[in-house]
Short mmCIF file of C-alpha atoms in Angstrom, two decimals:
data_model
loop_
_atom_site.label_atom_id
_atom_site.label_comp_id
_atom_site.label_asym_id
_atom_site.label_seq_id
_atom_site.Cartn_x
_atom_site.Cartn_y
_atom_site.Cartn_z
CA GLY A 29 35.58 -136.26 -117.96
CA THR A 30 33.90 -138.39 -120.64
CA TYR A 31 35.51 -136.86 -123.74
CA LYS A 32 36.69 -139.45 -126.28
CA VAL A 33 35.42 -142.40 -124.23
CA PRO A 34 33.94 -144.80 -126.82
CA PRO A 35 30.28 -145.62 -126.06
CA GLU A 36 31.10 -149.31 -125.77
CA ASP A 37 33.65 -148.55 -123.02
CA VAL A 38 31.57 -146.06 -121.04
CA GLU A 39 29.97 -148.56 -118.63
CA ALA A 40 33.25 -150.08 -117.47
CA VAL A 41 34.92 -146.68 -117.20
CA LEU A 42 32.03 -145.11 -115.28
CA PHE A 43 31.77 -148.09 -112.90
CA ASP A 44 35.50 -147.85 -112.15
CA ALA A 45 35.21 -144.10 -111.58
CA LEU A 46 32.28 -144.54 -109.20
CA ASP A 47 34.16 -147.26 -107.31
CA VAL A 48 37.22 -145.02 -106.94
CA GLY A 49 34.96 -142.29 -105.57
CA TYR A 50 34.25 -139.91 -108.43
CA ARG A 51 30.78 -138.38 -108.44
CA LEU A 52 31.10 -135.47 -110.92
CA PHE A 53 30.80 -136.48 -114.56
CA ASP A 54 31.54 -133.95 -117.28
CA CYS A 55 29.53 -134.69 -120.43
CA ALA A 56 28.66 -132.89 -123.67
CA LYS A 57 26.52 -133.37 -126.75
CA PHE A 58 29.70 -133.11 -128.82
CA TYR A 59 31.24 -136.13 -127.06
CA GLY A 60 28.73 -138.46 -128.74
CA ASN A 61 28.35 -140.83 -125.79
CA GLU A 62 25.65 -139.35 -123.53
CA ALA A 63 23.21 -142.23 -124.14
CA ALA A 64 25.89 -144.68 -123.01
CA VAL A 65 26.62 -142.54 -119.95
CA GLY A 66 22.91 -142.49 -119.12
CA ALA A 67 22.62 -146.25 -119.44
CA ALA A 68 25.62 -146.73 -117.16
CA ILE A 69 24.27 -144.29 -114.57
CA LYS A 70 20.96 -146.15 -114.54
CA LYS A 71 22.66 -149.52 -114.16
CA ALA A 72 24.93 -148.25 -111.38
CA SER A 73 21.92 -147.38 -109.19
CA ILE A 74 23.73 -144.53 -107.41
CA PRO A 75 21.24 -142.12 -105.78
CA ARG A 76 20.76 -139.11 -108.07
CA GLN A 77 21.51 -136.64 -105.28
CA GLU A 78 25.00 -138.12 -104.91
CA LEU A 79 25.88 -137.36 -108.53
CA TYR A 80 26.86 -134.05 -110.10
CA ILE A 81 26.18 -134.19 -113.83
CA VAL A 82 27.52 -131.54 -116.19
CA SER A 83 26.80 -131.18 -119.90
CA LYS A 84 27.26 -128.62 -122.65
CA VAL A 85 25.20 -127.39 -125.59
CA TRP A 86 27.10 -127.63 -128.88
CA THR A 87 27.68 -124.88 -131.43
CA ASP A 88 25.11 -126.15 -133.95
CA ALA A 89 22.28 -125.62 -131.48
CA VAL A 90 23.72 -122.32 -130.21
CA ALA A 91 23.75 -121.05 -133.80
CA GLY A 92 20.24 -122.42 -134.36
CA GLY A 93 18.58 -120.18 -131.80
CA ALA A 94 16.64 -120.60 -128.57
CA ALA A 95 14.36 -123.42 -129.76
CA ALA A 96 17.35 -125.46 -130.99
CA VAL A 97 19.11 -124.95 -127.65
CA VAL A 98 16.10 -126.18 -125.68
CA GLU A 99 15.70 -129.14 -128.06
CA GLN A 100 19.33 -130.17 -127.58
CA PHE A 101 19.03 -129.83 -123.80
CA GLU A 102 15.98 -132.10 -123.81
CA LYS A 103 17.85 -134.65 -125.96
CA THR A 104 20.76 -134.61 -123.53
CA CYS A 105 18.43 -135.14 -120.56
CA ALA A 106 16.68 -137.99 -122.38
CA ASP A 107 20.00 -139.63 -123.28
CA LEU A 108 21.30 -139.29 -119.74
CA GLY A 109 17.99 -140.46 -118.27
CA LEU A 110 17.77 -137.39 -116.03
CA ASP A 111 15.05 -134.85 -115.23
CA TYR A 112 17.55 -132.09 -114.51
CA LEU A 113 21.24 -131.26 -114.87
CA ASP A 114 23.40 -129.91 -112.08
CA LEU A 115 25.39 -127.66 -114.42
CA TYR A 116 24.86 -126.82 -118.09
CA LEU A 117 27.33 -124.83 -120.19
CA ILE A 118 27.53 -123.05 -123.52
CA HIS A 119 30.34 -125.13 -125.07
CA TRP A 120 31.74 -122.35 -127.32
CA PRO A 121 30.58 -118.72 -127.62
CA VAL A 122 29.23 -118.68 -131.18
CA PRO A 123 29.53 -115.04 -132.39
CA GLY A 124 26.23 -113.19 -132.45
CA LYS A 125 24.39 -116.24 -131.14
CA HIS A 126 25.66 -117.20 -127.69
CA VAL A 127 23.74 -114.53 -125.76
CA GLU A 128 20.36 -115.71 -127.09
CA ALA A 129 21.37 -119.29 -126.32
CA TYR A 130 22.32 -118.42 -122.75
CA LYS A 131 19.01 -116.65 -122.18
CA ALA A 132 17.20 -119.78 -123.38
CA LEU A 133 19.09 -121.69 -120.70
CA GLU A 134 17.97 -119.15 -118.11
CA GLY A 135 14.40 -120.16 -118.87
CA LEU A 136 15.30 -123.80 -118.21
CA LYS A 137 16.95 -122.80 -114.94
CA ASP A 138 13.84 -120.88 -113.89
CA ALA A 139 11.84 -124.03 -114.64
CA GLY A 140 14.07 -126.10 -112.34
CA ARG A 141 15.62 -128.15 -115.13
CA ILE A 142 19.14 -126.78 -114.64
CA ARG A 143 20.59 -126.13 -111.18
CA ALA A 144 23.45 -123.86 -112.30
CA LEU A 145 24.50 -122.20 -115.55
CA GLY A 146 28.02 -121.91 -116.89
CA ILE A 147 30.10 -121.10 -119.92
CA SER A 148 33.05 -122.75 -121.60
CA ASN A 149 35.89 -121.31 -123.67
CA TYR A 150 34.66 -117.73 -123.15
CA THR A 151 37.11 -114.87 -123.55
CA ILE A 152 36.90 -111.72 -121.47
CA GLU A 153 35.12 -110.01 -124.37
CA ASP A 154 32.56 -112.82 -124.75
CA TYR A 155 31.72 -112.58 -121.06
CA GLN A 156 31.39 -108.81 -121.19
CA GLU A 157 28.99 -109.09 -124.12
CA LEU A 158 26.93 -111.64 -122.23
CA MET A 159 26.73 -109.61 -119.03
CA GLN A 160 25.94 -106.35 -120.84
CA SER A 161 22.87 -108.05 -122.32
CA GLY A 162 21.22 -108.14 -118.90
CA VAL A 163 21.28 -111.81 -117.89
CA LYS A 164 19.36 -112.82 -114.78
CA HIS A 165 21.59 -115.71 -113.73
CA PRO A 166 25.31 -114.98 -114.20
CA PRO A 167 27.46 -117.99 -115.08
CA VAL A 168 29.06 -119.64 -112.09
CA VAL A 169 31.81 -121.42 -114.04
CA ASN A 170 34.00 -120.84 -117.09
CA GLN A 171 35.51 -124.12 -118.23
CA ILE A 172 38.69 -123.54 -120.24
CA GLU A 173 41.97 -125.30 -120.88
CA ILE A 174 44.33 -124.55 -118.00
CA ASN A 175 47.73 -126.12 -117.43
CA PRO A 176 51.28 -124.83 -117.03
CA PHE A 177 51.67 -124.81 -120.83
CA LEU A 178 48.56 -122.67 -121.34
CA HIS A 179 48.19 -120.45 -118.29
CA ARG A 180 46.26 -117.37 -119.46
CA ARG A 181 46.71 -115.34 -116.31
CA GLU A 182 45.05 -112.09 -117.36
CA THR A 183 41.92 -113.94 -118.48
CA ILE A 184 41.82 -116.11 -115.39
CA ARG A 185 42.34 -113.14 -113.06
CA PHE A 186 39.51 -111.25 -114.77
CA PHE A 187 37.01 -114.07 -114.33
CA GLU A 188 38.01 -114.71 -110.74
CA GLU A 189 37.49 -111.02 -109.96
CA GLN A 190 34.00 -111.37 -111.44
CA GLY A 191 33.28 -114.27 -109.08
CA VAL A 192 33.35 -116.88 -111.85
CA VAL A 193 35.00 -120.17 -110.86
CA MET A 194 37.64 -121.39 -113.30
CA GLN A 195 37.28 -125.05 -114.21
CA ALA A 196 40.33 -126.59 -115.88
CA TYR A 197 40.05 -129.07 -118.70
CA ARG A 198 43.14 -130.63 -120.31
CA ALA A 199 44.87 -130.07 -116.99
CA LEU A 200 47.27 -132.84 -118.00
CA ARG A 201 47.77 -131.27 -121.47
CA THR A 202 49.11 -134.17 -123.59
CA GLY A 203 51.33 -137.20 -123.23
CA LYS A 204 54.18 -135.19 -124.74
CA ALA A 205 53.80 -132.58 -122.01
CA MET A 206 54.47 -135.28 -119.42
CA GLU A 207 57.95 -135.63 -120.91
CA HIS A 208 58.89 -131.95 -120.53
CA PRO A 209 62.18 -131.70 -118.59
CA ALA A 210 60.73 -129.37 -115.94
CA ILE A 211 57.83 -131.75 -115.25
CA VAL A 212 60.08 -134.82 -115.20
CA LYS A 213 62.59 -133.13 -112.88
CA ILE A 214 59.96 -132.16 -110.31
CA ALA A 215 58.25 -135.56 -110.55
CA ARG A 216 61.51 -137.38 -109.85
CA ALA A 217 62.48 -135.06 -107.03
CA ARG A 218 59.12 -135.53 -105.31
CA GLY A 219 58.66 -139.22 -106.05
CA LYS A 220 55.47 -138.48 -108.00
CA THR A 221 54.35 -139.15 -111.56
CA PRO A 222 54.27 -136.29 -114.07
CA ALA A 223 50.46 -136.53 -114.09
CA LYS A 224 50.37 -135.96 -110.34
CA VAL A 225 52.61 -132.92 -110.69
CA LEU A 226 50.32 -131.35 -113.29
CA SER A 227 47.21 -132.22 -111.31
CA ARG A 228 48.61 -130.77 -108.10
CA TRP A 229 49.63 -127.56 -109.91
CA ALA A 230 46.03 -126.99 -111.03
CA VAL A 231 44.59 -127.63 -107.57
CA GLN A 232 47.24 -125.52 -105.85
CA GLN A 233 46.44 -122.63 -108.20
CA GLY A 234 42.84 -122.86 -106.96
CA TYR A 235 41.22 -124.18 -110.14
CA LEU A 236 38.51 -126.81 -110.30
CA TYR A 237 40.26 -129.77 -111.83
CA VAL A 238 38.44 -132.19 -114.15
CA PRO A 239 40.64 -135.27 -114.68
CA LYS A 240 39.93 -137.74 -117.44
CA SER A 241 41.14 -141.31 -117.87
CA THR A 242 39.75 -144.65 -118.99
CA LYS A 243 42.16 -146.60 -116.77
CA ARG A 244 41.33 -147.28 -113.13
CA ALA A 245 44.93 -146.93 -111.95
CA ARG A 246 45.11 -143.50 -113.54
CA MET A 247 41.79 -142.52 -111.96
CA GLU A 248 43.21 -143.36 -108.54
CA GLU A 249 46.42 -141.49 -109.40
CA ASN A 250 44.53 -138.40 -110.60
CA ALA A 251 42.50 -138.32 -107.39
CA ASP A 252 45.61 -138.20 -105.21
CA VAL A 253 46.20 -134.46 -105.29
CA LEU A 254 45.35 -133.33 -101.76
CA SER A 255 47.85 -135.23 -99.63
CA TRP A 256 50.93 -133.29 -100.74
CA ALA A 257 51.95 -129.89 -102.14
CA LEU A 258 54.43 -128.39 -104.55
CA THR A 259 56.95 -125.90 -103.16
CA ASP A 260 56.80 -122.22 -104.07
CA ARG A 261 59.91 -122.66 -106.22
CA GLU A 262 58.37 -125.63 -108.05
CA MET A 263 55.17 -123.68 -108.67
CA LEU A 264 57.19 -120.76 -110.01
CA GLU A 265 59.12 -123.04 -112.35
CA LEU A 266 55.91 -124.54 -113.71
CA ASP A 267 54.42 -121.06 -114.11
CA GLN A 268 57.09 -120.25 -116.70
CA LEU A 269 56.08 -122.94 -119.23
CA THR A 270 53.44 -121.01 -121.21
CA SER A 271 54.96 -120.00 -124.55
CA ASP A 272 53.91 -117.53 -127.23
CA GLU A 273 53.54 -120.50 -129.55
CA ASN A 274 51.02 -122.13 -127.20
CA LEU A 275 49.06 -118.89 -126.91
CA GLN A 276 48.91 -118.59 -130.69
CA GLU A 277 47.77 -122.20 -130.94
CA TYR A 278 44.95 -121.41 -128.50
CA ALA A 279 43.92 -118.31 -130.49
CA ASP A 280 43.77 -120.35 -133.70
CA LEU A 281 41.67 -123.02 -132.00
CA TYR A 282 39.25 -120.41 -130.64
CA ARG A 283 38.75 -118.90 -134.10
CA LYS A 284 38.02 -122.35 -135.51
CA CYS A 285 35.75 -123.69 -132.77
CA VAL A 286 33.43 -120.71 -132.21
CA ILE A 287 32.06 -121.24 -135.74
CA ARG A 288 32.52 -125.02 -136.00
CA ASP A 289 29.42 -126.88 -137.23
CA THR A 290 27.64 -123.61 -138.00
CA ALA A 291 26.91 -121.75 -141.24
CA LEU A 292 29.05 -118.84 -140.08
CA GLY A 293 32.26 -117.94 -141.86
CA PRO A 294 35.60 -116.62 -140.56
CA GLU A 295 34.36 -113.05 -140.94
CA ALA A 296 31.98 -113.66 -138.02
CA VAL A 297 34.84 -114.33 -135.60
CA PRO A 298 35.86 -111.33 -133.47
CA SER A 299 38.86 -109.57 -135.00
CA SER A 300 40.53 -109.21 -131.62
CA PHE A 301 40.16 -110.82 -128.21
CA THR A 302 42.24 -111.31 -125.09
CA VAL A 303 44.54 -114.30 -125.53
CA VAL A 304 46.73 -114.07 -122.43
#
């Protein structure tokens, strides 16, 4: 992931990631560093077909309509120095606007500019609205926050039943989460770091895991998730960490972000949606 990587640090971070073996890079207009990512990709001289580049269209363009969405996509491609993207997502489902935006992306997919379409932060209700509109290319991915502290099982189960792959961001939650007694206990018992415990939980649940770090040692640590496994009891213990408070925090964030950087007011936000 490239979120919150300062543009001046992008080259060193990306070179370390490539050297460790990472080939998928998760970008977004909102991150404010796509030009730096593009410059680093060009300098790295890695064959394009070896890279998997993801980006997301931000709420301002989604709210602006189809032309604004296409314009932002073209700006992202220009900044990244690429002719096409492997995966392009609607970053947040702006109420009353996201369906038109998605259909604009379908046109870019038909033109060969986007290999696969996805969504991010969509609720069950957002997805149902999108699919009922008659899309030609259903989203292959829904990228949402997933970790033991925010494990929205009903939502995740719904999307998996629809054939949508769940991609986890903030899989490591926060630094404070690393200090939770349950995480620390399992980490000590297994001789692993708390970050490895959280990473392994996401992978063992079957979610696509997008790690993010600016430090090479952490990149290597985050990549080491396949050589060991948590026990059933450990998985069950971690599965109990989602609290009502965390679910409410998510709901508040959703209400804020679906209209962020748009002219829409709180009245535009759906009055109810599936949180769990």
